[in-house]
Coordinates of C-alpha atoms in Angstrom, one line a residue:
X1 CA -13.3 -180.5 -68.8
X2 CA -14.2 -176.8 -67.2
X3 CA -11.4 -174.2 -66.9
X4 CA -9.7 -171.3 -68.0
X5 CA -7.0 -170.4 -70.5
X6 CA -6.0 -167.4 -67.6
X7 CA -7.6 -165.2 -65.4
X8 CA -8.0 -162.4 -68.2
X9 CA -11.0 -164.8 -69.2
X10 CA -12.5 -164.3 -65.9
X11 CA -12.9 -160.9 -66.3
X12 CA -17.1 -159.0 -66.4
X13 CA -20.0 -161.0 -66.0
X14 CA -20.3 -159.9 -62.5
X15 CA -23.2 -160.7 -60.2
X16 CA -26.1 -158.6 -58.8
X17 CA -26.9 -159.3 -55.0
X18 CA -29.8 -157.5 -53.7
X19 CA -29.4 -155.1 -50.5
X20 CA -32.0 -155.9 -47.8
X21 CA -30.9 -154.2 -44.4
X22 CA -29.1 -151.1 -45.4
X23 CA -32.8 -150.1 -47.3
X24 CA -34.7 -150.5 -44.6
X25 CA -37.8 -148.0 -45.5
X26 CA -37.3 -147.9 -48.9
X27 CA -40.2 -149.3 -51.4
X28 CA -37.4 -149.4 -54.6
X29 CA -35.6 -152.5 -55.4
X30 CA -31.9 -152.1 -54.7
X31 CA -29.5 -153.9 -56.1
X32 CA -25.6 -154.1 -56.0
X33 CA -23.5 -155.3 -59.2
X34 CA -20.5 -156.2 -57.1
X35 CA -17.4 -156.1 -59.0
X36 CA -14.5 -157.5 -56.7
X37 CA -15.5 -160.6 -58.2
X38 CA -13.4 -159.6 -61.1
X39 CA -10.1 -161.5 -61.0
X40 CA -8.3 -158.5 -59.9
X41 CA -11.0 -157.3 -57.3
X42 CA -12.4 -154.6 -59.0
X43 CA -14.4 -152.9 -61.7
X44 CA -11.0 -151.7 -63.1
X45 CA -10.1 -155.1 -64.7
X46 CA -12.4 -154.5 -67.5
X47 CA -10.4 -151.1 -68.4
X48 CA -7.3 -152.6 -68.0
X49 CA -7.9 -155.8 -70.9
X50 CA -9.5 -153.2 -73.3
X51 CA -7.1 -150.8 -73.5
X52 CA -4.1 -153.4 -73.4
X53 CA -5.8 -154.9 -76.5
X54 CA -6.2 -151.9 -78.4
X55 CA -2.5 -150.5 -77.4
X56 CA -1.4 -153.7 -79.0
X57 CA -3.5 -153.5 -82.3
X58 CA -2.5 -149.7 -82.8
X59 CA 1.4 -150.7 -81.9
X60 CA 1.5 -148.4 -79.1
X61 CA 2.7 -151.2 -76.8
X62 CA 5.3 -153.4 -78.7
X63 CA 6.8 -156.8 -76.8
X64 CA 8.6 -156.6 -73.9
X65 CA 7.4 -153.0 -73.4
X66 CA 6.7 -151.5 -70.0
X67 CA 3.5 -149.9 -68.7
X68 CA 3.5 -146.5 -67.1
X69 CA 0.3 -145.6 -65.5
X70 CA -1.0 -143.5 -62.5
X71 CA -3.6 -145.1 -60.3
X72 CA -4.9 -145.3 -56.8
X73 CA -4.6 -149.2 -57.0
X74 CA -7.1 -150.7 -58.8
X75 CA -6.2 -149.9 -62.3
X76 CA -2.7 -151.2 -61.7
X77 CA -3.8 -154.1 -60.1
X78 CA -5.9 -155.2 -63.1
X79 CA -3.1 -154.1 -65.9
X80 CA -0.8 -155.9 -64.1
X81 CA -2.7 -159.0 -64.4
X82 CA -2.6 -158.7 -67.8
X83 CA 0.5 -157.4 -68.3
X84 CA 1.9 -160.2 -66.4
X85 CA 0.0 -162.7 -68.8
X86 CA 1.6 -161.0 -71.8
X87 CA 5.1 -160.4 -70.8
X88 CA 4.9 -156.5 -70.3
X89 CA 6.7 -154.9 -67.1
X90 CA 4.5 -152.4 -65.0
X91 CA 5.5 -148.9 -63.1
X92 CA 2.4 -147.5 -61.2
X93 CA 2.2 -144.0 -59.8
X94 CA 0.2 -143.8 -56.5
X95 CA -0.7 -140.8 -54.6
X96 CA 0.4 -141.1 -51.2
X97 CA -3.3 -141.1 -49.9
X98 CA -3.7 -144.6 -51.2
X99 CA -3.3 -147.6 -48.6
X100 CA 0.0 -149.4 -47.8
X101 CA -2.2 -152.5 -48.6
X102 CA -2.9 -151.3 -52.4
X103 CA 1.0 -150.4 -52.8
X104 CA 2.1 -154.0 -51.3
X105 CA -0.6 -155.6 -53.5
X106 CA 1.0 -153.8 -57.0
X107 CA 4.5 -154.8 -55.7
X108 CA 3.0 -158.3 -55.4
X109 CA 2.4 -158.8 -58.7
X110 CA 5.9 -157.6 -59.5
X111 CA 5.1 -153.9 -60.6
X112 CA 7.7 -151.1 -59.6
X113 CA 5.7 -148.4 -57.5
X114 CA 6.2 -144.9 -57.3
X115 CA 4.5 -142.7 -54.2
X116 CA 3.4 -139.0 -55.2
X117 CA 2.2 -136.6 -52.6
X118 CA -1.8 -135.8 -53.1
X119 CA -1.9 -132.3 -51.8
X120 CA -0.2 -130.6 -55.2
X121 CA -1.4 -129.4 -57.9
X122 CA -1.9 -131.3 -61.2
X123 CA 0.4 -129.7 -63.2
X124 CA 3.0 -129.7 -60.3
X125 CA 6.3 -131.5 -61.0
X126 CA 5.6 -133.7 -58.2
X127 CA 2.2 -134.5 -58.9
X128 CA 1.4 -138.2 -59.9
X129 CA 0.1 -137.2 -63.3
X130 CA 3.4 -135.3 -64.2
X131 CA 5.4 -137.7 -62.5
X132 CA 3.7 -140.7 -65.0
X133 CA 4.5 -138.6 -67.6
X134 CA 7.7 -138.4 -67.3
X135 CA 8.6 -141.5 -66.6
X136 CA 6.5 -142.8 -69.6
X137 CA 9.1 -140.7 -71.9
X138 CA 12.0 -141.4 -70.3
X139 CA 11.3 -145.7 -69.8
X140 CA 12.6 -147.3 -73.2
X141 CA 9.2 -149.1 -74.8
X142 CA 7.1 -147.0 -72.4
X143 CA 3.6 -146.7 -72.9
X144 CA 1.0 -144.9 -70.6
X145 CA -2.8 -146.3 -71.0
X146 CA -3.6 -142.7 -69.0
X147 CA -7.4 -143.9 -68.1
X148 CA -8.2 -140.1 -68.0
X149 CA -8.2 -139.8 -71.6
X150 CA -8.4 -143.4 -73.2
X151 CA -11.5 -143.9 -75.1
X152 CA -11.3 -147.5 -73.9
X153 CA -11.9 -146.7 -70.7
X154 CA -15.7 -145.8 -71.2
X155 CA -16.1 -148.1 -74.3
X156 CA -14.9 -151.1 -72.1
X157 CA -18.2 -150.4 -70.1
X158 CA -20.4 -149.4 -73.0
X159 CA -19.3 -152.8 -74.6
X160 CA -19.4 -155.1 -71.5
X161 CA -20.9 -153.4 -68.0
X162 CA -23.9 -151.7 -69.4
X163 CA -25.1 -154.6 -71.8
X164 CA -24.3 -157.2 -68.4
X165 CA -26.7 -154.8 -66.2
X166 CA -29.7 -154.7 -69.1
X167 CA -29.7 -158.3 -69.5
X168 CA -29.4 -159.5 -65.6
X169 CA -32.2 -157.2 -64.6
X170 CA -34.3 -157.8 -68.1
X171 CA -34.6 -154.2 -69.1
X172 CA -36.3 -153.6 -65.8
X173 CA -33.3 -151.4 -64.7
X174 CA -35.0 -147.6 -63.7
X175 CA -32.0 -145.8 -61.8
X176 CA -28.2 -146.3 -62.1
X177 CA -25.7 -145.0 -59.2
X178 CA -21.9 -145.1 -59.7
X179 CA -19.1 -143.0 -58.4
X180 CA -17.2 -140.9 -60.8
X181 CA -13.6 -141.1 -60.9
X182 CA -12.3 -140.9 -64.4
X183 CA -15.8 -141.0 -65.4
X184 CA -15.5 -143.9 -67.7
X185 CA -17.9 -146.4 -65.6
X186 CA -20.4 -144.1 -65.7
X187 CA -20.1 -142.5 -68.8
X188 CA -20.3 -145.9 -70.9
X189 CA -22.7 -148.0 -68.9
X190 CA -24.9 -144.8 -68.5
X191 CA -25.1 -143.8 -72.2
X192 CA -25.2 -147.9 -73.2
X193 CA -28.5 -147.5 -70.7
X194 CA -29.6 -144.4 -71.8
X195 CA -29.5 -146.0 -75.7
X196 CA -31.2 -149.3 -74.6
X197 CA -34.0 -148.1 -72.4
X198 CA -34.6 -144.8 -75.0
X199 CA -33.5 -142.3 -72.6
X200 CA -35.9 -143.9 -69.5
X201 CA -32.9 -145.2 -67.3
X202 CA -32.0 -142.1 -65.0
X203 CA -28.1 -142.2 -64.3
X204 CA -26.7 -140.7 -61.0
X205 CA -23.0 -140.0 -60.1
X206 CA -21.9 -140.4 -56.5
X207 CA -18.8 -137.7 -55.7
X208 CA -16.8 -137.0 -52.8
X209 CA -17.2 -133.7 -51.0
X210 CA -14.7 -131.0 -52.6
X211 CA -14.4 -132.8 -55.9
X212 CA -15.1 -130.7 -59.2
X213 CA -17.9 -133.1 -60.2
X214 CA -20.4 -131.6 -57.6
X215 CA -19.1 -128.1 -57.7
X216 CA -15.5 -128.6 -55.7
X217 CA -12.1 -127.4 -56.6
X218 CA -10.9 -130.7 -56.0
X219 CA -9.5 -130.5 -52.6
X220 CA -8.2 -133.5 -50.8
X221 CA -10.7 -136.0 -49.5
X222 CA -9.9 -139.5 -47.7
X223 CA -11.9 -141.7 -49.7
X224 CA -9.9 -143.1 -52.4
X225 CA -10.2 -143.7 -56.2
X226 CA -13.3 -141.0 -57.2
X227 CA -13.5 -137.5 -57.7
X228 CA -11.3 -135.3 -58.9
X229 CA -9.7 -132.1 -59.0
X230 CA -9.7 -131.9 -63.3
X231 CA -12.1 -132.7 -65.6
X232 CA -11.1 -135.8 -67.5
X233 CA -11.6 -136.7 -71.3
X234 CA -13.1 -139.7 -70.4
X235 CA -16.0 -138.2 -68.4
X236 CA -19.1 -137.4 -70.7
X237 CA -20.7 -134.5 -69.1
X238 CA -24.2 -135.1 -70.7
X239 CA -24.6 -138.7 -69.4
X240 CA -25.4 -138.1 -65.3
X241 CA -28.9 -136.6 -64.8
X242 CA -27.8 -136.0 -61.1
X243 CA -24.5 -135.5 -58.9
X244 CA -25.0 -136.6 -55.5
X245 CA -22.0 -135.4 -53.1
X246 CA -21.3 -137.7 -50.3
X247 CA -18.9 -136.6 -47.2
X248 CA -16.0 -139.2 -46.1
X249 CA -17.9 -139.6 -42.9
X250 CA -21.1 -140.9 -44.6
X251 CA -19.1 -143.1 -47.1
X252 CA -16.8 -144.8 -44.3
X253 CA -20.0 -145.3 -42.3
X254 CA -21.8 -147.1 -44.9
X255 CA -18.6 -149.2 -45.9
X256 CA -18.9 -150.8 -42.8
X257 CA -22.3 -151.1 -42.6
X258 CA -22.3 -152.8 -45.9
X259 CA -19.4 -155.1 -44.3
X260 CA -21.7 -155.9 -41.0
X261 CA -25.2 -155.7 -42.4
X262 CA -24.8 -157.2 -46.1
X263 CA -21.9 -159.2 -46.0
X264 CA -20.4 -157.0 -48.4
X265 CA -16.8 -156.2 -47.9
X266 CA -15.9 -153.5 -50.1
X267 CA -13.7 -150.2 -50.6
X268 CA -14.4 -146.7 -49.2
X269 CA -16.0 -145.5 -52.8
X270 CA -18.6 -148.5 -52.8
X271 CA -20.0 -146.9 -49.4
X272 CA -20.0 -143.8 -51.3
X273 CA -21.9 -145.1 -54.1
X274 CA -24.2 -147.1 -51.8
X275 CA -25.1 -143.5 -49.8
X276 CA -26.0 -142.0 -53.0
X277 CA -28.2 -145.1 -54.3
X278 CA -30.1 -145.1 -51.2
X279 CA -30.4 -141.3 -51.0
X280 CA -31.9 -141.5 -54.8
X281 CA -34.6 -144.3 -53.9
X282 CA -35.9 -142.1 -51.4
X283 CA -39.5 -141.4 -52.4
X284 CA -39.4 -144.2 -55.4
X285 CA -42.2 -146.6 -55.6
X286 CA -41.8 -150.3 -55.7
X287 CA -41.7 -150.6 -59.3
X288 CA -38.6 -149.0 -59.6
X289 CA -35.2 -150.7 -59.4
X290 CA -31.8 -149.0 -58.6
X291 CA -28.8 -150.3 -59.3
X292 CA -25.3 -149.5 -57.5
X293 CA -22.0 -150.2 -58.8
X294 CA -19.7 -151.3 -56.0
X295 CA -16.4 -151.2 -57.8
X296 CA -13.7 -152.9 -55.5
X297 CA -13.3 -155.2 -52.4
X298 CA -12.2 -153.7 -48.7
X299 CA -9.5 -156.1 -48.2
X300 CA -7.2 -153.2 -49.5
X301 CA -8.6 -151.1 -46.7
X302 CA -8.4 -153.2 -43.8
X303 CA -5.5 -150.9 -42.0
X304 CA -7.8 -147.8 -42.6
X305 CA -11.4 -147.7 -42.9
X306 CA -12.1 -151.5 -41.1
X307 CA -9.2 -150.2 -38.8
X308 CA -10.9 -148.8 -35.3
X309 CA -7.7 -147.1 -34.3
X310 CA -6.9 -145.1 -38.1
X311 CA -11.1 -144.3 -37.9
X312 CA -10.5 -142.8 -34.4
X313 CA -7.5 -141.0 -35.5
X314 CA -9.2 -138.9 -37.8
X315 CA -12.2 -138.1 -35.8
X316 CA -15.3 -140.5 -37.0
X317 CA -15.4 -142.5 -34.2
X318 CA -16.8 -141.4 -30.8
X319 CA -15.9 -142.8 -27.2
X320 CA -18.7 -143.2 -25.1
X321 CA -19.5 -142.0 -21.4
X322 CA -15.7 -140.3 -21.2
X323 CA -14.7 -137.1 -21.7
X324 CA -12.8 -136.5 -25.0
X325 CA -10.2 -135.0 -27.1
X326 CA -13.3 -132.8 -28.4
X327 CA -14.5 -131.2 -25.0
X328 CA -10.8 -129.7 -24.3
X329 CA -11.1 -128.4 -27.7
X330 CA -14.2 -127.0 -27.1
X331 CA -13.2 -125.5 -23.5
X332 CA -10.2 -123.5 -25.3
X333 CA -11.1 -119.5 -25.5
X334 CA -14.0 -118.8 -27.6
X335 CA -12.1 -115.8 -28.9
X336 CA -9.5 -118.3 -30.7
X337 CA -9.9 -119.1 -33.8
X338 CA -10.4 -123.1 -34.4
X339 CA -7.5 -123.8 -36.1
X340 CA -4.6 -121.0 -36.3
X341 CA -2.3 -121.9 -38.7
X342 CA 0.4 -120.4 -40.9
X343 CA 0.7 -120.5 -44.7
X344 CA 4.1 -122.0 -46.7
X345 CA 4.8 -118.3 -48.4
X346 CA 4.2 -116.1 -45.6
X347 CA 7.6 -115.1 -43.5
X348 CA 8.9 -116.3 -40.6
X349 CA 8.2 -113.2 -38.8
X350 CA 4.6 -113.6 -39.7
X351 CA 4.4 -116.8 -38.6
X352 CA 6.0 -116.0 -34.8
X353 CA 3.7 -112.7 -35.0
X354 CA 0.8 -115.3 -35.1
X355 CA 1.9 -117.6 -32.4
X356 CA 2.4 -114.7 -30.3
X357 CA -0.8 -112.8 -31.3
X358 CA -2.7 -116.1 -30.3
X359 CA -0.5 -117.1 -27.3
X360 CA 0.7 -120.6 -28.8
X361 CA 3.7 -122.2 -29.1
X362 CA 3.1 -124.5 -32.1
X363 CA 0.5 -124.4 -35.2
X364 CA 0.2 -126.3 -38.3
X365 CA 1.3 -125.2 -41.7
X366 CA -1.5 -125.2 -44.5
X367 CA -1.8 -124.9 -48.0
X368 CA -5.3 -123.6 -47.9
X369 CA -8.0 -121.8 -45.6
X370 CA -9.7 -123.4 -43.2
X371 CA -11.7 -125.3 -43.4
X372 CA -9.0 -127.4 -44.7
X373 CA -8.8 -131.2 -45.0
X374 CA -6.2 -133.8 -43.8
X375 CA -4.1 -133.5 -47.1
X376 CA -3.8 -130.0 -46.7
X377 CA -1.7 -129.7 -43.8
X378 CA 2.6 -129.5 -44.9
X379 CA 3.8 -129.2 -41.6
X380 CA 4.0 -127.4 -38.7
X381 CA 5.9 -124.3 -36.8
X382 CA 7.3 -124.5 -33.4
X383 CA 8.1 -120.7 -31.6
X384 CA 11.1 -122.6 -29.8
X385 CA 12.5 -124.4 -32.8
X386 CA 12.3 -120.8 -35.0
X387 CA 13.8 -118.6 -32.1
X388 CA 16.7 -121.0 -31.7
X389 CA 17.3 -120.7 -35.6
X390 CA 17.2 -117.3 -35.5
X391 CA 19.3 -116.9 -32.6
X392 CA 22.1 -119.6 -34.5
X393 CA 21.5 -117.5 -37.9
X394 CA 20.3 -120.2 -39.7
X395 CA 16.9 -118.4 -40.5
X396 CA 16.4 -115.0 -41.4
X397 CA 12.9 -113.2 -40.5
X398 CA 12.4 -112.6 -44.2
X399 CA 12.6 -116.2 -44.9
X400 CA 9.3 -118.3 -46.2
X401 CA 8.2 -120.5 -43.7
X402 CA 7.9 -123.8 -45.9
X403 CA 11.9 -124.3 -45.7
X404 CA 11.8 -124.3 -42.0
X405 CA 8.9 -126.4 -41.1
X406 CA 8.9 -128.9 -38.9
X407 CA 7.3 -132.3 -39.4
X408 CA 3.3 -132.3 -39.0
X409 CA 1.7 -132.8 -35.5
X410 CA 0.9 -136.1 -34.8
X411 CA -3.1 -136.2 -35.1
X412 CA -5.8 -137.4 -32.7
X413 CA -9.5 -137.3 -33.5
X414 CA -12.0 -135.4 -31.4
X415 CA -14.0 -138.5 -30.4
X416 CA -10.9 -140.2 -28.5
X417 CA -10.8 -140.3 -24.4
X418 CA -8.6 -137.9 -22.6
X419 CA -6.7 -140.7 -21.6
X420 CA -5.6 -141.0 -25.3
X421 CA -4.4 -137.8 -25.3
X422 CA -2.5 -137.8 -22.4
X423 CA -0.6 -140.7 -23.9
X424 CA 0.1 -139.5 -26.7
X425 CA 1.4 -136.0 -25.5
X426 CA 4.1 -138.2 -23.4
X427 CA 6.1 -138.1 -27.0
X428 CA 4.8 -135.1 -28.5
X429 CA 4.4 -131.3 -27.2
X430 CA 1.1 -130.9 -29.3
X431 CA -1.7 -132.6 -31.1
X432 CA -3.5 -131.9 -34.3
X433 CA -7.1 -132.8 -33.5
X434 CA -9.2 -134.3 -36.2
X435 CA -13.1 -134.0 -36.9
X436 CA -14.8 -136.1 -39.6
X437 CA -11.2 -136.4 -41.1
X438 CA -10.4 -132.5 -41.4
X439 CA -8.3 -130.8 -39.1
X440 CA -9.7 -128.5 -36.0
X441 CA -7.7 -127.4 -33.7
X442 CA -4.2 -128.1 -31.8
X443 CA -4.4 -128.9 -28.0
X444 CA -1.3 -129.2 -25.9
X445 CA -0.5 -130.4 -22.3
X446 CA -1.5 -127.2 -20.8
X447 CA -4.7 -127.7 -22.5
X448 CA -5.4 -131.1 -21.2
X449 CA -4.2 -129.9 -17.5
X450 CA -6.6 -126.8 -17.9
X451 CA -9.5 -128.8 -19.1
X452 CA -9.0 -131.4 -15.8
X453 CA -8.3 -128.6 -13.3
X454 CA -11.6 -126.9 -14.8
X455 CA -13.5 -130.1 -14.1
X456 CA -12.7 -130.7 -10.3

């Protein structure tokens, strides 16, 4: 009889699939390593079993213990599957940009999930790194795998993923492309392939715009599970021959193309890696074999990347043949900065001065100088709300803005039709306009009326 003792026995040995439509015009063979064939649906199953095996052997994880780990979802699912088989509890700490689908999946496996803000520094006590450290200390029998520093993360790929690729391609692989998150996948696979090929294989990292690997500071981006705002110990800086930065827009466009043109329903970081692989393939001959690792499936992103409304809200989709929100924004005075804003540490007096200087009644509060990303918007300030609070004695002009912020303004994409803005402004006084996932300006009813009046 053909059967397995548990799902853990199904981890690894994932297939290679040739990409044919998105590669039009390229001479190189481009193959995808489809990691959603792992039982937990992602490449992270591989590191989960290796990290738990090693912790059991060392005595760090004892029978009946609790696994505490910061994760954007996939590592948690892998850990939960192994934990369920072996009798451990799980507490996972997720950043708030992680899709609700992923969080619901973690809970479905019986895990407890704690959600933390994305737009805080790693050392902030609210960050998902710091919260996970605290919970690991406070939980009896708690053990934190710490995929960012655990040597068994890259080791699992050195021992399994790398050898699989070498065998599957019969040693003909010339380029390996993968997204860089913890750095474990690209470090482990890359090191194995370089050793097996005597340095012939080129290793290329794909990175979100803004992440440290491609020279950014780690400022937030919308693609999940890749890039970092610090340098993990699991990343070997000597392995990558090149890092290719990819925008959220290009990542999401390719993710949707992979589903519609190749039948591969995958996550946003897969689209990012595929974009990097195609860029790396330009100019290569027919003897080149480029393998791109696609780390997870797309079912955890149905409410985001594959949802037209979500894509439109963040300015990734463009209405055709209609006047758009972007047209309204562009018509506003050219002397006005595109994103009038305040910072949380500025005073109430300074915020009111900014509102009056530019003749606006509301503006976002952001944690950095524009251009900012969606994750850097902390809230908003309203001239009416601040003046009412001042009159009532609840606020002082010298107070910092942050404690007196209103909720963040509702968002709308620049490519949405003006009719969508009119509907949204029925319940809000102003809207924060996004272009390619980045806040670009604010529009009000007055702006829409001015545009409509000027166009007639």
